Amino acid sequence: MKQHWNEWKRRWQQFMIGRYGVDQFARFLNVCIILLLAVNLFLRTHILYWMAVVLLVYSYYRMFSKHISARFQENEWYLRLRFRMEEKAKRWDYQIRQMIKYHIYRCPGCGQKIRIPRGKGRISIHCPKCHKDFTKRS
Ligand SMILES: [Zn+2]
């Protein structure tokens, strides 16, 4: 049994020589395929099913491809895109947290934006730019 397994492993390795294999983009595609199929369990549309099939074929095509540099570039493109998305998500996350924690007021004197923590009741605000005092509900 173990010998059998080793034989299959050897054949597989032989087959994969000079072929691209699995990268981060491939893992991402696999996650997409699983998600599409999972959603399809509930929605049962042909579109989702065929999208999953197309992605699956594409994913295998990349894995067995011998055009290493082309596949490498696709992965680089994917990683750059993912990085940009993650940066954007971090920025949104930061802005949403700021909106929950703080209130942004404009000074009635000079228009300077002033950040005030929320939930402190009526407070007196001192503008750091024009030194005008005004009161707001935070
Ligand atoms: Zn001011």
PDB file of C-alpha atoms and ligand atoms in Angstrom:
ATOM      1  CA  MET A   1       0.000   0.000   0.000  1.00  0.00           C
ATOM      2  CA  LYS A   2       2.773   2.421   0.976  1.00  0.00           C
ATOM      3  CA  GLN A   3       4.749   1.399  -2.101  1.00  0.00           C
ATOM      4  CA  HIS A   4       1.711   2.058  -4.243  1.00  0.00           C
ATOM      5  CA  TRP A   5       1.386   5.525  -2.778  1.00  0.00           C
ATOM      6  CA  ASN A   6       5.072   6.240  -3.350  1.00  0.00           C
ATOM      7  CA  GLU A   7       4.737   5.143  -6.956  1.00  0.00           C
ATOM      8  CA  TRP A   8       1.829   7.552  -7.495  1.00  0.00           C
ATOM      9  CA  LYS A   9       3.774  10.305  -5.801  1.00  0.00           C
ATOM     10  CA  ARG A  10       6.764   9.674  -8.037  1.00  0.00           C
ATOM     11  CA  ARG A  11       4.590   9.737 -11.170  1.00  0.00           C
ATOM     12  CA  TRP A  12       2.914  12.928 -10.018  1.00  0.00           C
ATOM     13  CA  GLN A  13       6.258  14.602  -9.378  1.00  0.00           C
ATOM     14  CA  GLN A  14       7.446  13.466 -12.809  1.00  0.00           C
ATOM     15  CA  PHE A  15       4.318  14.947 -14.363  1.00  0.00           C
ATOM     16  CA  MET A  16       4.754  18.255 -12.537  1.00  0.00           C
ATOM     17  CA  ILE A  17       8.374  18.755 -13.648  1.00  0.00           C
ATOM     18  CA  GLY A  18       8.577  22.027 -15.571  1.00  0.00           C
ATOM     19  CA  ARG A  19       5.006  22.877 -14.699  1.00  0.00           C
ATOM     20  CA  TYR A  20       3.938  25.890 -12.705  1.00  0.00           C
ATOM     21  CA  GLY A  21       2.124  24.353  -9.717  1.00  0.00           C
ATOM     22  CA  VAL A  22       0.231  26.173  -6.968  1.00  0.00           C
ATOM     23  CA  ASP A  23       0.738  29.820  -5.977  1.00  0.00           C
ATOM     24  CA  GLN A  24      -1.157  32.441  -3.942  1.00  0.00           C
ATOM     25  CA  PHE A  25      -3.363  33.296  -6.921  1.00  0.00           C
ATOM     26  CA  ALA A  26      -4.303  29.613  -7.266  1.00  0.00           C
ATOM     27  CA  ARG A  27      -5.274  29.463  -3.579  1.00  0.00           C
ATOM     28  CA  PHE A  28      -7.386  32.588  -4.022  1.00  0.00           C
ATOM     29  CA  LEU A  29      -9.103  31.035  -7.057  1.00  0.00           C
ATOM     30  CA  ASN A  30      -9.823  27.896  -5.042  1.00  0.00           C
ATOM     31  CA  VAL A  31     -11.423  29.955  -2.269  1.00  0.00           C
ATOM     32  CA  CYS A  32     -13.558  31.721  -4.904  1.00  0.00           C
ATOM     33  CA  ILE A  33     -14.623  28.372  -6.379  1.00  0.00           C
ATOM     34  CA  ILE A  34     -15.627  27.020  -2.970  1.00  0.00           C
ATOM     35  CA  LEU A  35     -17.543  30.224  -2.152  1.00  0.00           C
ATOM     36  CA  LEU A  36     -19.339  30.171  -5.510  1.00  0.00           C
ATOM     37  CA  LEU A  37     -20.348  26.544  -5.035  1.00  0.00           C
ATOM     38  CA  ALA A  38     -21.415  27.191  -1.433  1.00  0.00           C
ATOM     39  CA  VAL A  39     -23.608  30.150  -2.460  1.00  0.00           C
ATOM     40  CA  ASN A  40     -24.915  28.063  -5.336  1.00  0.00           C
ATOM     41  CA  LEU A  41     -26.209  25.477  -2.849  1.00  0.00           C
ATOM     42  CA  PHE A  42     -28.748  28.095  -1.752  1.00  0.00           C
ATOM     43  CA  LEU A  43     -29.368  30.079  -4.906  1.00  0.00           C
ATOM     44  CA  ARG A  44     -29.085  27.261  -7.465  1.00  0.00           C
ATOM     45  CA  THR A  45     -28.311  29.394 -10.475  1.00  0.00           C
ATOM     46  CA  HIS A  46     -26.543  28.154 -13.581  1.00  0.00           C
ATOM     47  CA  ILE A  47     -24.401  31.280 -13.692  1.00  0.00           C
ATOM     48  CA  LEU A  48     -22.667  30.678 -10.355  1.00  0.00           C
ATOM     49  CA  TYR A  49     -22.158  27.028 -11.161  1.00  0.00           C
ATOM     50  CA  TRP A  50     -20.578  27.753 -14.541  1.00  0.00           C
ATOM     51  CA  MET A  51     -18.465  30.554 -13.092  1.00  0.00           C
ATOM     52  CA  ALA A  52     -17.093  28.016 -10.604  1.00  0.00           C
ATOM     53  CA  VAL A  53     -16.442  25.515 -13.418  1.00  0.00           C
ATOM     54  CA  VAL A  54     -14.628  28.144 -15.515  1.00  0.00           C
ATOM     55  CA  LEU A  55     -12.497  29.197 -12.533  1.00  0.00           C
ATOM     56  CA  LEU A  56     -11.726  25.553 -11.778  1.00  0.00           C
ATOM     57  CA  VAL A  57     -10.592  24.891 -15.354  1.00  0.00           C
ATOM     58  CA  TYR A  58      -8.534  28.096 -15.328  1.00  0.00           C
ATOM     59  CA  SER A  59      -6.993  27.171 -11.978  1.00  0.00           C
ATOM     60  CA  TYR A  60      -5.935  23.736 -13.263  1.00  0.00           C
ATOM     61  CA  TYR A  61      -4.729  25.216 -16.525  1.00  0.00           C
ATOM     62  CA  ARG A  62      -2.431  27.526 -14.543  1.00  0.00           C
ATOM     63  CA  MET A  63      -1.239  24.717 -12.277  1.00  0.00           C
ATOM     64  CA  PHE A  64      -0.220  22.464 -15.169  1.00  0.00           C
ATOM     65  CA  SER A  65       1.014  25.289 -17.380  1.00  0.00           C
ATOM     66  CA  LYS A  66       4.590  25.243 -18.631  1.00  0.00           C
ATOM     67  CA  HIS A  67       4.646  28.995 -19.273  1.00  0.00           C
ATOM     68  CA  ILE A  68       6.203  29.684 -15.893  1.00  0.00           C
ATOM     69  CA  SER A  69       6.950  33.379 -16.476  1.00  0.00           C
ATOM     70  CA  ALA A  70       3.416  34.184 -17.698  1.00  0.00           C
ATOM     71  CA  ARG A  71       1.887  32.463 -14.668  1.00  0.00           C
ATOM     72  CA  PHE A  72       4.396  34.196 -12.384  1.00  0.00           C
ATOM     73  CA  GLN A  73       3.319  37.562 -13.794  1.00  0.00           C
ATOM     74  CA  GLU A  74      -0.341  36.727 -13.166  1.00  0.00           C
ATOM     75  CA  ASN A  75       0.509  35.941  -9.579  1.00  0.00           C
ATOM     76  CA  GLU A  76       2.461  39.206  -9.243  1.00  0.00           C
ATOM     77  CA  TRP A  77      -0.539  41.084 -10.626  1.00  0.00           C
ATOM     78  CA  TYR A  78      -2.797  39.337  -8.135  1.00  0.00           C
ATOM     79  CA  LEU A  79      -0.471  40.096  -5.205  1.00  0.00           C
ATOM     80  CA  ARG A  80      -0.256  43.780  -6.165  1.00  0.00           C
ATOM     81  CA  LEU A  81      -4.042  43.993  -6.421  1.00  0.00           C
ATOM     82  CA  ARG A  82      -4.473  42.228  -3.091  1.00  0.00           C
ATOM     83  CA  PHE A  83      -1.999  44.579  -1.427  1.00  0.00           C
ATOM     84  CA  ARG A  84      -3.854  47.631  -2.765  1.00  0.00           C
ATOM     85  CA  MET A  85      -7.210  46.224  -1.602  1.00  0.00           C
ATOM     86  CA  GLU A  86      -5.812  45.485   1.858  1.00  0.00           C
ATOM     87  CA  GLU A  87      -4.442  49.030   2.134  1.00  0.00           C
ATOM     88  CA  LYS A  88      -7.809  50.455   1.095  1.00  0.00           C
ATOM     89  CA  ALA A  89      -9.638  48.227   3.581  1.00  0.00           C
ATOM     90  CA  LYS A  90      -7.281  49.336   6.365  1.00  0.00           C
ATOM     91  CA  ARG A  91      -7.949  52.995   5.501  1.00  0.00           C
ATOM     92  CA  TRP A  92     -11.718  52.460   5.527  1.00  0.00           C
ATOM     93  CA  ASP A  93     -11.470  50.584   8.799  1.00  0.00           C
ATOM     94  CA  TYR A  94      -9.499  53.486  10.312  1.00  0.00           C
ATOM     95  CA  GLN A  95     -11.978  56.089   9.019  1.00  0.00           C
ATOM     96  CA  ILE A  96     -14.987  54.156  10.310  1.00  0.00           C
ATOM     97  CA  ARG A  97     -13.366  53.806  13.740  1.00  0.00           C
ATOM     98  CA  GLN A  98     -12.663  57.538  13.739  1.00  0.00           C
ATOM     99  CA  MET A  99     -16.289  58.273  12.869  1.00  0.00           C
ATOM    100  CA  ILE A 100     -17.501  56.089  15.740  1.00  0.00           C
ATOM    101  CA  LYS A 101     -15.098  57.544  18.298  1.00  0.00           C
ATOM    102  CA  TYR A 102     -14.919  61.185  17.224  1.00  0.00           C
ATOM    103  CA  HIS A 103     -17.048  63.962  15.867  1.00  0.00           C
ATOM    104  CA  ILE A 104     -15.496  66.389  13.401  1.00  0.00           C
ATOM    105  CA  TYR A 105     -16.545  70.017  13.881  1.00  0.00           C
ATOM    106  CA  ARG A 106     -15.668  73.049  11.839  1.00  0.00           C
ATOM    107  CA  CYS A 107     -14.637  76.134  13.735  1.00  0.00           C
ATOM    108  CA  PRO A 108     -17.277  78.843  13.059  1.00  0.00           C
ATOM    109  CA  GLY A 109     -14.466  81.421  13.043  1.00  0.00           C
ATOM    110  CA  CYS A 110     -11.950  80.032  10.568  1.00  0.00           C
ATOM    111  CA  GLY A 111     -13.364  76.762   9.257  1.00  0.00           C
ATOM    112  CA  GLN A 112     -10.578  74.671  10.818  1.00  0.00           C
ATOM    113  CA  LYS A 113     -11.623  71.028  11.307  1.00  0.00           C
ATOM    114  CA  ILE A 114     -11.507  69.965  14.959  1.00  0.00           C
ATOM    115  CA  ARG A 115     -11.774  66.379  16.166  1.00  0.00           C
ATOM    116  CA  ILE A 116     -13.787  65.895  19.379  1.00  0.00           C
ATOM    117  CA  PRO A 117     -14.411  62.571  21.192  1.00  0.00           C
ATOM    118  CA  ARG A 118     -18.099  61.577  21.126  1.00  0.00           C
ATOM    119  CA  GLY A 119     -20.353  61.133  24.131  1.00  0.00           C
ATOM    120  CA  LYS A 120     -18.996  63.874  26.412  1.00  0.00           C
ATOM    121  CA  GLY A 121     -22.209  65.977  26.464  1.00  0.00           C
ATOM    122  CA  ARG A 122     -22.053  69.745  25.927  1.00  0.00           C
ATOM    123  CA  ILE A 123     -18.485  70.853  25.702  1.00  0.00           C
ATOM    124  CA  SER A 124     -16.613  74.027  25.078  1.00  0.00           C
ATOM    125  CA  ILE A 125     -14.175  73.837  22.187  1.00  0.00           C
ATOM    126  CA  HIS A 126     -11.147  76.018  21.786  1.00  0.00           C
ATOM    127  CA  CYS A 127      -9.925  76.441  18.205  1.00  0.00           C
ATOM    128  CA  PRO A 128      -6.173  75.913  18.066  1.00  0.00           C
ATOM    129  CA  LYS A 129      -5.882  78.040  14.928  1.00  0.00           C
ATOM    130  CA  CYS A 130      -7.864  81.238  15.581  1.00  0.00           C
ATOM    131  CA  HIS A 131      -8.365  80.745  19.378  1.00  0.00           C
ATOM    132  CA  LYS A 132     -12.137  81.183  19.137  1.00  0.00           C
ATOM    133  CA  ASP A 133     -14.227  79.362  21.784  1.00  0.00           C
ATOM    134  CA  PHE A 134     -17.530  77.718  20.906  1.00  0.00           C
ATOM    135  CA  THR A 135     -19.770  75.060  22.465  1.00  0.00           C
ATOM    136  CA  LYS A 136     -21.098  71.917  20.828  1.00  0.00           C
ATOM    137  CA  ARG A 137     -22.774  68.688  21.832  1.00  0.00           C
ATOM    138  CA  SER A 138     -20.315  65.876  21.381  1.00  0.00           C
TER     139      SER A 138
HETATM  140 ZN    ZN B   1     -10.885  78.684  14.333  1.00  0.00          ZN
END
